CSV table of C-alpha atoms and ligand atoms in Angstrom, one decimal:
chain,number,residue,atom,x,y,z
A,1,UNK,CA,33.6,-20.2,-12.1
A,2,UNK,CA,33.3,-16.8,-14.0
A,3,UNK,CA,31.7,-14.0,-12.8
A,4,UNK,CA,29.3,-14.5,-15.5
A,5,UNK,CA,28.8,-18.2,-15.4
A,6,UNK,CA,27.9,-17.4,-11.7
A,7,UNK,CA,25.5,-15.1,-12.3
A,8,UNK,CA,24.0,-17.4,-15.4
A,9,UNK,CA,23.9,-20.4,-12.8
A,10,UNK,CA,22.3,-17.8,-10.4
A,11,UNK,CA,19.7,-17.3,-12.5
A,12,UNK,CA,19.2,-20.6,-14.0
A,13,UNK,CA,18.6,-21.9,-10.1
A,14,UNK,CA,15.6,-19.4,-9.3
A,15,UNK,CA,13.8,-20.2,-12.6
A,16,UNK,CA,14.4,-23.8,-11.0
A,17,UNK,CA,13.3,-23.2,-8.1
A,18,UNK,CA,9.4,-23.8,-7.9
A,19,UNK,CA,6.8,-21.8,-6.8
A,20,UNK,CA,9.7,-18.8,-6.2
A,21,UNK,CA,7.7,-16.0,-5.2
A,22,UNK,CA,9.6,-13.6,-8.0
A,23,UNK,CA,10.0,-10.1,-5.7
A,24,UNK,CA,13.3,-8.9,-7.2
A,25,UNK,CA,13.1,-7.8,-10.5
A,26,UNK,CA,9.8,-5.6,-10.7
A,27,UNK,CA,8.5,-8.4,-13.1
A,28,UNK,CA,4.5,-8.6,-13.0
A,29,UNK,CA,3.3,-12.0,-12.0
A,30,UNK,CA,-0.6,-11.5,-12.1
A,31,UNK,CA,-2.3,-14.0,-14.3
A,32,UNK,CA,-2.4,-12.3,-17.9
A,33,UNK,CA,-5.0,-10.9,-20.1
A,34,UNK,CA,-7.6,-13.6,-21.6
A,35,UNK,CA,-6.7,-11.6,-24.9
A,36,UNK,CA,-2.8,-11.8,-24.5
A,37,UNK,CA,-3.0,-15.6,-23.9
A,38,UNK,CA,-5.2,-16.3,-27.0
A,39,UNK,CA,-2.9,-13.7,-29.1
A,40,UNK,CA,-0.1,-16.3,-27.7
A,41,UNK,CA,-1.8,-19.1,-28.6
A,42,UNK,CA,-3.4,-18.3,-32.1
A,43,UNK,CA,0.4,-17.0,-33.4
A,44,UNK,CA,1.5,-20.3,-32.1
A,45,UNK,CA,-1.0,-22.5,-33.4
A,46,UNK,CA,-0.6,-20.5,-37.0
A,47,UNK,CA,2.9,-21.1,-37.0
A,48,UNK,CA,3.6,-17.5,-37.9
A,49,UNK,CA,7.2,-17.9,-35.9
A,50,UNK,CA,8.3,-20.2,-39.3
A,51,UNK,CA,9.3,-16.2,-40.5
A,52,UNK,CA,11.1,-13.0,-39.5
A,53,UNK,CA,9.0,-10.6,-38.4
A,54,UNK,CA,9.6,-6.9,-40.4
A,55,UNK,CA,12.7,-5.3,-39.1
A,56,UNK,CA,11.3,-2.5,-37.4
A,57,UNK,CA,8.5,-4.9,-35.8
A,58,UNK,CA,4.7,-5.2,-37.4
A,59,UNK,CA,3.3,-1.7,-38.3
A,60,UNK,CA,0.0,-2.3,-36.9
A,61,UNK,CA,2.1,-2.9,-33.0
A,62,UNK,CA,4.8,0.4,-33.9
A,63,UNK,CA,1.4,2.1,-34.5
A,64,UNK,CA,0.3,1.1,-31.3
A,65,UNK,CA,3.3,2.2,-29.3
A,66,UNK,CA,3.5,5.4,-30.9
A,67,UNK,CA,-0.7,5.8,-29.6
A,68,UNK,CA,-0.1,4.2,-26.5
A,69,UNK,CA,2.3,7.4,-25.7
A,70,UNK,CA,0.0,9.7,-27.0
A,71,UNK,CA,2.6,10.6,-29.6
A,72,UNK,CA,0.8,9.8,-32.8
A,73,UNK,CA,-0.2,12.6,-35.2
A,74,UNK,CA,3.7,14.2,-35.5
A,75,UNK,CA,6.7,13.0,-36.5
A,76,UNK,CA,7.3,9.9,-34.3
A,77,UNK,CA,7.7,6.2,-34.7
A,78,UNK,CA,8.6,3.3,-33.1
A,79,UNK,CA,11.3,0.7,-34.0
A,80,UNK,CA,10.6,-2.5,-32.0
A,81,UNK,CA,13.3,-4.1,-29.8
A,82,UNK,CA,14.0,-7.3,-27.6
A,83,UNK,CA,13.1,-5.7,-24.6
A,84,UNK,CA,13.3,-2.0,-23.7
A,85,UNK,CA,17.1,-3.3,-23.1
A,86,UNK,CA,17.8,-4.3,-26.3
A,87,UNK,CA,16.7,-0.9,-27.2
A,88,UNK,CA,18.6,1.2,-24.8
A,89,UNK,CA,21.6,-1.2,-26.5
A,90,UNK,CA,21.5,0.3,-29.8
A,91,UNK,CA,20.5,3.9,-29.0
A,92,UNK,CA,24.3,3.8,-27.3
A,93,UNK,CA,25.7,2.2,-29.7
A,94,UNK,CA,24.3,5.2,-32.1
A,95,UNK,CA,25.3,7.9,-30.1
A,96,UNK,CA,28.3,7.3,-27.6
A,97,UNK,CA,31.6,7.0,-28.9
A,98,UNK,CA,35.4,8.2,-27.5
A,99,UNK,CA,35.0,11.4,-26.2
A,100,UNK,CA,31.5,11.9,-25.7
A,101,UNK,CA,29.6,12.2,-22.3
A,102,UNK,CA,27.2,10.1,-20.6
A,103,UNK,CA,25.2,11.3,-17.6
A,104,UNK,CA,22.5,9.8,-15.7
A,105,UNK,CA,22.1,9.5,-11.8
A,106,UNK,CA,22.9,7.1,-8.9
A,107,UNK,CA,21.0,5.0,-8.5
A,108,UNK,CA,19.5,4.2,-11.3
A,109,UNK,CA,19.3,1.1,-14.1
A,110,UNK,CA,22.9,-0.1,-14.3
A,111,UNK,CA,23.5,-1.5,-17.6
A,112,UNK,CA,22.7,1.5,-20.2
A,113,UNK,CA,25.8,3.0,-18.2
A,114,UNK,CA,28.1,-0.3,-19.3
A,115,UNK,CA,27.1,0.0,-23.0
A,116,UNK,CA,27.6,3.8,-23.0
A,117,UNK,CA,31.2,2.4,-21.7
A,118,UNK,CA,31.5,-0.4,-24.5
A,119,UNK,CA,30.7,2.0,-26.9
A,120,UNK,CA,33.9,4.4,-25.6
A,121,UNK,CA,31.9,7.3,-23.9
A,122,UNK,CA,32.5,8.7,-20.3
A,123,UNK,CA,29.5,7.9,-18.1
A,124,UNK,CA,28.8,10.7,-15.2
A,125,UNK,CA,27.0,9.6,-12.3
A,126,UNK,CA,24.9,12.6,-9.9
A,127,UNK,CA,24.5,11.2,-6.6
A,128,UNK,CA,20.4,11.3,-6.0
A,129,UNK,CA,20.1,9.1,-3.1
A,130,UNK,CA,19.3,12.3,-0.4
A,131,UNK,CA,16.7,12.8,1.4
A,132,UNK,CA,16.6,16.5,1.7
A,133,UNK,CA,16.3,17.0,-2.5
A,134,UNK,CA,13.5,14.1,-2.2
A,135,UNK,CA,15.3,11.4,-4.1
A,136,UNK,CA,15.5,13.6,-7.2
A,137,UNK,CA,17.9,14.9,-9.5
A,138,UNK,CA,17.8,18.3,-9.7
A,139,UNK,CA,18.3,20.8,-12.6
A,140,UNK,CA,21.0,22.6,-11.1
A,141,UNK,CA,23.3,19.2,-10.3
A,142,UNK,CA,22.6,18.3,-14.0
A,143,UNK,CA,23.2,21.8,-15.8
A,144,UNK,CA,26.7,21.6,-13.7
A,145,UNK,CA,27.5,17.7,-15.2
A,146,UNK,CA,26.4,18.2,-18.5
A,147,UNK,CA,29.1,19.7,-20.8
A,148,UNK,CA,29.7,20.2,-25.1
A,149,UNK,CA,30.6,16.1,-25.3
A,150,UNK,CA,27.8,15.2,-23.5
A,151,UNK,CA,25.5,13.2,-26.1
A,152,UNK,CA,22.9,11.4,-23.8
A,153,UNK,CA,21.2,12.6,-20.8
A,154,UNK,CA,19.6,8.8,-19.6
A,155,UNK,CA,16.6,9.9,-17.4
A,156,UNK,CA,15.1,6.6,-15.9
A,157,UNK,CA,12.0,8.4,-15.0
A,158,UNK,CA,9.9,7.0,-12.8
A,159,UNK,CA,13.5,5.8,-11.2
A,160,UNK,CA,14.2,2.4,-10.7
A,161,UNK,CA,14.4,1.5,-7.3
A,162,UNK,CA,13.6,5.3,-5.9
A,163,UNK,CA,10.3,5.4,-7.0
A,164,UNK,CA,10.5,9.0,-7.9
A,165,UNK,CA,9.1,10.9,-10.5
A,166,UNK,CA,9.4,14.0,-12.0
A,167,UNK,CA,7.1,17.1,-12.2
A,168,UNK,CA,6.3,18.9,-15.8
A,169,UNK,CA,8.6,21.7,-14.4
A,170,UNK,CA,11.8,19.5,-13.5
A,171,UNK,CA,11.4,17.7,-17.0
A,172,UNK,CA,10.8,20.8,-18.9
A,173,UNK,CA,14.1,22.1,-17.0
A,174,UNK,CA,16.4,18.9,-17.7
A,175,UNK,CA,14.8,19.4,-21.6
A,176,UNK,CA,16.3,22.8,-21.5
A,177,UNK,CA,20.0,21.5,-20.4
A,178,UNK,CA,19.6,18.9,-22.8
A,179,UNK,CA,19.0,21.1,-26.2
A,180,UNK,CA,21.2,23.6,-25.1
A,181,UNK,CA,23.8,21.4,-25.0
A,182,UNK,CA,22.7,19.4,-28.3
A,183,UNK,CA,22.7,16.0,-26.0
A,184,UNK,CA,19.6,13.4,-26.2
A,185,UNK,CA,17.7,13.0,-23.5
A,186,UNK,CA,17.4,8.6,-23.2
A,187,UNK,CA,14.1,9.1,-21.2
A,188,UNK,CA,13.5,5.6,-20.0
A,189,UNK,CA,10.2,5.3,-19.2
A,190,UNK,CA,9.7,1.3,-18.4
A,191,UNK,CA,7.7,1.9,-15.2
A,192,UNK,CA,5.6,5.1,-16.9
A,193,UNK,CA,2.2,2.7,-16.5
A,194,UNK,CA,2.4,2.8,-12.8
A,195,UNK,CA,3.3,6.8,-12.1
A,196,UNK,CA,0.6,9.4,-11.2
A,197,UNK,CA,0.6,12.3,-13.8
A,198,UNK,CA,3.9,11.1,-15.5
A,199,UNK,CA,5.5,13.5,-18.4
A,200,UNK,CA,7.1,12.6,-21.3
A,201,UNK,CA,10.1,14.4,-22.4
A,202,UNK,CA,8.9,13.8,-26.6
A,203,UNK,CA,6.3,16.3,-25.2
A,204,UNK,CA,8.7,19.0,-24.5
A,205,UNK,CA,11.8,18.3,-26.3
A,206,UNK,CA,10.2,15.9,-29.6
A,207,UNK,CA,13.8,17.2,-31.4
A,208,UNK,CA,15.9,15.2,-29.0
A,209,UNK,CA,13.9,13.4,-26.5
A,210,UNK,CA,14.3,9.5,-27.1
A,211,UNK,CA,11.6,7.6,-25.1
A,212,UNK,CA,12.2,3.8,-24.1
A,213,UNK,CA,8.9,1.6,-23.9
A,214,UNK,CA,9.1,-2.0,-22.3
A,215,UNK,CA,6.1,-4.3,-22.2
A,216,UNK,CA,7.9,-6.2,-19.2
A,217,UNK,CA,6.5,-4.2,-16.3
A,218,UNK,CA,2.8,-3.3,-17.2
A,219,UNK,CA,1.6,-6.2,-19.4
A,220,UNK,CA,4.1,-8.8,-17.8
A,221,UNK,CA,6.2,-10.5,-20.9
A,222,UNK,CA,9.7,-10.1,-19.5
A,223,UNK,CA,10.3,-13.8,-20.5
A,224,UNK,CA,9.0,-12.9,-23.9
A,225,UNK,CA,11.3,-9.8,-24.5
A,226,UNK,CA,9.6,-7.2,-26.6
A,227,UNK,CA,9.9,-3.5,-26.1
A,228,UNK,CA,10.4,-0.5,-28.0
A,229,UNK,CA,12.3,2.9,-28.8
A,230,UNK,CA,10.5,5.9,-29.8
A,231,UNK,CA,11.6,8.9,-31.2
A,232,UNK,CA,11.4,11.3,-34.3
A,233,UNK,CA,12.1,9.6,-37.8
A,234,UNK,CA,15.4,11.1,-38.1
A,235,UNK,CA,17.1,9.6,-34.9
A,236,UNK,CA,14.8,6.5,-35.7
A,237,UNK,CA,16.6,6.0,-38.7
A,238,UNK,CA,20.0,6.6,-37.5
A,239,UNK,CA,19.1,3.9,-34.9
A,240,UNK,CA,17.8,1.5,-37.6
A,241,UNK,CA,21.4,1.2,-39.0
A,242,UNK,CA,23.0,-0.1,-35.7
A,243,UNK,CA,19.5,-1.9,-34.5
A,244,UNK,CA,21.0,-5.7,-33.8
A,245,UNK,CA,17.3,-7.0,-34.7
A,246,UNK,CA,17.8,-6.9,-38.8
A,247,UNK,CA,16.1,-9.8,-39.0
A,248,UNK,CA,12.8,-8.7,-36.7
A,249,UNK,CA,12.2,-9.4,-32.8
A,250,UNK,CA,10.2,-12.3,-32.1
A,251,UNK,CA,7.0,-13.0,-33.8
A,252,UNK,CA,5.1,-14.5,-30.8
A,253,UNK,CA,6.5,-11.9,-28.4
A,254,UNK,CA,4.8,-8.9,-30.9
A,255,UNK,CA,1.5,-10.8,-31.3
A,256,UNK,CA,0.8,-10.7,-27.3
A,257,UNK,CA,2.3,-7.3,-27.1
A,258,UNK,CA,-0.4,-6.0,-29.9
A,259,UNK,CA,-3.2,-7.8,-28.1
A,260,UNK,CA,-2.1,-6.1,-24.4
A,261,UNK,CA,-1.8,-3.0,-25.7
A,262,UNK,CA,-5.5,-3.4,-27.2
A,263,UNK,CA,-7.1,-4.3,-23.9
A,264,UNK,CA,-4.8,-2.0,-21.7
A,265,UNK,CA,-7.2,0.4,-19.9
A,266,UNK,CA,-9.2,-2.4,-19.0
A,267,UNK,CA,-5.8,-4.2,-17.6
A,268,UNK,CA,-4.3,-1.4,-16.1
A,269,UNK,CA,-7.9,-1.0,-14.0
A,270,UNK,CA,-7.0,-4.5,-12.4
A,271,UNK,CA,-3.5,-4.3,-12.4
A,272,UNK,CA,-3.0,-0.7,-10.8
A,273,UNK,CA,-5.1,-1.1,-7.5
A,274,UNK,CA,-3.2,-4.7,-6.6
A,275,UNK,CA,0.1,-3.1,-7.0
A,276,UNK,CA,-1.1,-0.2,-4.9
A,277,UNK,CA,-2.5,-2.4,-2.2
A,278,UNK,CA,0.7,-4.4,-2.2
A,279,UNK,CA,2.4,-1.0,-1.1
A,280,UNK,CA,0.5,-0.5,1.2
A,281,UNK,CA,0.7,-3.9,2.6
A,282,UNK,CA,4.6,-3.2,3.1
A,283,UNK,CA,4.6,0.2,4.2
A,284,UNK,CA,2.3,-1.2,7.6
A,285,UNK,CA,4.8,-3.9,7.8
A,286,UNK,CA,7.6,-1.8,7.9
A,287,UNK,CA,6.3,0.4,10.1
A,288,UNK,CA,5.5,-2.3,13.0
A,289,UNK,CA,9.8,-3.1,12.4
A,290,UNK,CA,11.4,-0.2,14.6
A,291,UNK,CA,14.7,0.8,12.1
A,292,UNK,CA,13.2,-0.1,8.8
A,293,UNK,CA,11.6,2.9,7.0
A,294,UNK,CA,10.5,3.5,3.3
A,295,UNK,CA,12.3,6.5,1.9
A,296,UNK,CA,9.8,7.0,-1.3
A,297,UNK,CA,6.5,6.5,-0.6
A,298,UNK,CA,3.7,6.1,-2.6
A,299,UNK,CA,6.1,4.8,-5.4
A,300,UNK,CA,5.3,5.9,-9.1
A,301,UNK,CA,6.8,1.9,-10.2
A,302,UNK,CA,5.7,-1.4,-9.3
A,303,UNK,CA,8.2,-1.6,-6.5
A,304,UNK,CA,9.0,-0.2,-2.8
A,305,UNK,CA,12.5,0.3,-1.6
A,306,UNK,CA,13.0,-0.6,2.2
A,307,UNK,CA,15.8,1.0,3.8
A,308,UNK,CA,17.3,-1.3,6.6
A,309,UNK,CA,20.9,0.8,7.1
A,310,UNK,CA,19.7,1.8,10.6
A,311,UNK,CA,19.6,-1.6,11.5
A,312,UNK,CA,22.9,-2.6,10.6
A,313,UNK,CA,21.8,-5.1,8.7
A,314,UNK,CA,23.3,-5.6,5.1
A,315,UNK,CA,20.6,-6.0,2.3
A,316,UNK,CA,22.1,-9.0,1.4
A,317,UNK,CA,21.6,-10.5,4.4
A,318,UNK,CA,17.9,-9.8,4.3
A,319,UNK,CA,17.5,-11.2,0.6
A,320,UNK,CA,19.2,-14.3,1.7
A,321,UNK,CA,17.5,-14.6,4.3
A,322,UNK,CA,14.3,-14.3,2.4
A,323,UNK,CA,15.7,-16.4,-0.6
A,324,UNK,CA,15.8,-19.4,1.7
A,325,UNK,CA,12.1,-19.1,1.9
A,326,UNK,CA,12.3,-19.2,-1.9
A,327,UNK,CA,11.2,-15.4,-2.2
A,328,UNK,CA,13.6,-13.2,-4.4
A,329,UNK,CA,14.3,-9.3,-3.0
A,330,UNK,CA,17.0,-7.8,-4.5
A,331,UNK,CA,19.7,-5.9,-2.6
A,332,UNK,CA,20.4,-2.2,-3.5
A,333,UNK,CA,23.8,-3.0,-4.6
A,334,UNK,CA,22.0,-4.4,-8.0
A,335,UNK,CA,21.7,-0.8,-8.9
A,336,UNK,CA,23.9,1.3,-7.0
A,337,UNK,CA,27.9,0.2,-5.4
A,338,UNK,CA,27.9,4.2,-3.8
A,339,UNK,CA,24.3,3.5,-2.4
A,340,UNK,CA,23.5,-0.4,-1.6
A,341,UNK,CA,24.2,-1.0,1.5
A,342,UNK,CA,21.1,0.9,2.7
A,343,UNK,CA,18.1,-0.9,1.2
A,344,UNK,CA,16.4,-3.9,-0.4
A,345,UNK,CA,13.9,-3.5,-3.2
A,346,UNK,CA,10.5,-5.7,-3.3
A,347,UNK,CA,8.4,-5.8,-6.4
A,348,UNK,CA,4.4,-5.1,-6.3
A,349,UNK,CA,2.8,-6.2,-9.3
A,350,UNK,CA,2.4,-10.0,-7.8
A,351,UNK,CA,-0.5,-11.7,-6.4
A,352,UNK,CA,-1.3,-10.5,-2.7
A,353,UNK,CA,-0.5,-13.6,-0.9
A,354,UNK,CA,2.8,-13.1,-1.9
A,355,UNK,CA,3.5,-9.7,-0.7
A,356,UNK,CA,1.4,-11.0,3.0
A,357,UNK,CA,4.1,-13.5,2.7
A,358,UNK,CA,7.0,-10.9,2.6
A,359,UNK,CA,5.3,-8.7,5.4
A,360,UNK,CA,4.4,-11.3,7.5
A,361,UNK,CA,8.0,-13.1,7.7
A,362,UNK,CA,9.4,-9.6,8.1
A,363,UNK,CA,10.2,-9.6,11.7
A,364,UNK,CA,11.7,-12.6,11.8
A,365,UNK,CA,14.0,-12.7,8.3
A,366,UNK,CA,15.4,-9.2,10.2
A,367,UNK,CA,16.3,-10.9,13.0
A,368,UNK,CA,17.9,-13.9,11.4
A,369,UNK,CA,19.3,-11.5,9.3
A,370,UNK,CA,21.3,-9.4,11.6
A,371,UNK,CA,22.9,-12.6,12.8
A,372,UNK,CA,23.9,-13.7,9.1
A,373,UNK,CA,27.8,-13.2,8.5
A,374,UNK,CA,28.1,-15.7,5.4
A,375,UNK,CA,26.0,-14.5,2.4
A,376,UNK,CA,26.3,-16.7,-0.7
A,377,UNK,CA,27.3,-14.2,-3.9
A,378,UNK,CA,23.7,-12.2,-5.5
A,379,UNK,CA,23.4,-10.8,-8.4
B,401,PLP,C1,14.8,1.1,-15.9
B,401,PLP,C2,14.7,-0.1,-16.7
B,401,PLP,N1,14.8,-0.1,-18.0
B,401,PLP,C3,14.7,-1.2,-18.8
B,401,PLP,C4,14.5,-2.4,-18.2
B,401,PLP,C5,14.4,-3.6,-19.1
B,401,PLP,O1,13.2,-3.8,-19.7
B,401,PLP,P1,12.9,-4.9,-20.7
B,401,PLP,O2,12.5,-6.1,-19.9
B,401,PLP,O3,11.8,-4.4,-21.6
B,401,PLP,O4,14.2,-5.1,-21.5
B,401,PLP,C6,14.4,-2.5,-16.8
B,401,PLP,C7,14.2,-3.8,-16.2
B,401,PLP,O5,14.2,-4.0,-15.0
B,401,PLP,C8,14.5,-1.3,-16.1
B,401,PLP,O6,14.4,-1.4,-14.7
């Protein structure tokens, strides 16, 4: 079987699976909004999905976005995407091409690196994983890997899996870099909702700062795939002519994401204090597992990364283990080959029981673990 049919039939077997406690892809699983589910039902029972939605998704939802970031007022709009993915997609498309530069760090989200690739550009990885800079990238590493081809500067700020966030002063730095160098900066900023005091690059840098929105993380509609790219009309309209969505993003999908964003202080306010909870859930856990240890902690996403290198245990090990329980943890080589081996990732923004679940079977899935030699192929 093909790599990809593997990793298809991967996928296709844990959405089979039932009851899977979903721990590996930073998904929220809390029950929704009572708004979002009657936005769902009304645009179903209205048939509006018979049309296309508008190209650049309704106005009233790019509106929205724009407002949500605090970005209205100026120059700034939205264009609506399937997924924040979809998004990062077509801003690569736009602006990589042979002989132009791609830098972002290690680890980070793996996939805007293989479009900047398709698409013909170099991609530069800085090595972040280090404890003694504190999991970040600084401004020196990225002044001394940013050259005249370099066209986009992907930030994935707070970092998935680290946890990290940056400061105004480390932003307004890596802003500098960027327009001194006339390169974007692809601030991806899916897990903003769950950070303490997060900055926005469009605040510093509104010129060249290109700000990825999902609606997977905080309001929970992964499976519906809606997100967005922000930016100044200019570069919005440059990404319009290579957007894949001519004929709109889904109709449904937009409806739910314009009734989350109506209701989302109100959501957040529930939301926020389960995910922190669930943190702090697994950093007593770990701590009663001699080895284990939680590099980043508080995490500014809706996930904890559990380093288990001491151990010499292999991640995959631990999220087999765990996947025979039918709870999904994803290994660290998901995101990073150079980094991996030293740590799983668990997601937060579930119900409790399932995180008590993880924490209590802890002790055991490391021992039976350590013992595991034959790990069927994760993705
Ligand atoms: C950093 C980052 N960007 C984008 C995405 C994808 O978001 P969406 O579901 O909106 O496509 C993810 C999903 O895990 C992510 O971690």
């Amino acid at each position: 079987m093909s790599s990809f049919e593997a990793r298809n039939a991967h996928f296709d077997r844990l959405f089979a699976t039932p009851s899977l406690y979903w721990l590996g892809q930073n998904t929220n699983h809390l029950p929704m909004h009572p708004a979002v589910r009657a936005a769902l039902t009304a645009a179903i029972a209205a048939e509006e999905f018979h049309a296309y939605a508008p190209p650049a998704g309704f106005e009233a939802l790019r509106h929205a976005i724009v407002n949500d970031l605090g970005l209205s007022g100026g120059d700034m709009a939205a264009l609506v995407t399937d997924g924040a993915v979809a998004a990062l997609a077509t801003v690569c498309r736009a602006y990589c091409g042979p002989g132009t530069r791609f830098v972002t760090t290690d680890p980070g989200w793996k996939w805007p690196m293989q479009f900047a690739r398709q698409a013909g550009a170099e991609v530069h990885e800085i090595p972040i994983y280090d404890a003694a800079a504190g999991y970040r990238l600084t401004a020196e590493q990225l002044a001394a890997a940013v050259d005249r081809t370099t066209r986009i500067i992907y930030l994935v700020d707070p970092n998935n899996p680290l946890g990290i966030r940056y400061t105004q002063e480390e932003m307004r730095a890596f802003c500098d870099i960027a327009r001194n160098a006339g390169a974007l900066v692809l601030h991806d900023c899916t897990y903003r909702d769950f950070a303490e005091d997060h900055v926005l690059a469009a605040r510093l840098y509104p010129e060249g700062a290109v700000t990825i929105y999902s609606f997977s993380k905080w309001l929970g509609l992964a499976g519906l795939r809606v997100g967005a790219v922000v930016a100044n009309r200019a570069v919005i309209g440059r990404l319009a002519e290579h957007a894949s969505a001519t004929l709109g993003c889904s109709v449904i999908a937009q409806r739910a994401a314009e009734a989350g964003i109506a209701v989302k202080a109100e959501w957040m306010a529930t939301v926020q204090p389960v995910q922190r909870r669930n943190q702090a859930a697994i950093r007593d856990a770990v701590a009663r597992v001699p080895g284990l240890a939680l590099p980043v902690y508080p995490s500014h996403g809706n996930f904890l990364i559990v380093e288990c290198a001491a151990l010499g245990l292999r991640p995959e090990a631990l999220a087999a283990t765990y996947a025979e329980r039918g709870i999904m943890i994803r290994q660290g080589a998901y995101h990073t080959p150079r980094f991996g081996a030293r740590f799983v990732k668990v997601s937060t923004t579930v119900p409790t029981d399932w995180i008590d679940a993880v924490c209590r079977l802890l002790p055991e899935a490391v021992e039976e673990a350590r013992g595991l030699n034959d790990v069927p192929e994760l993705f």
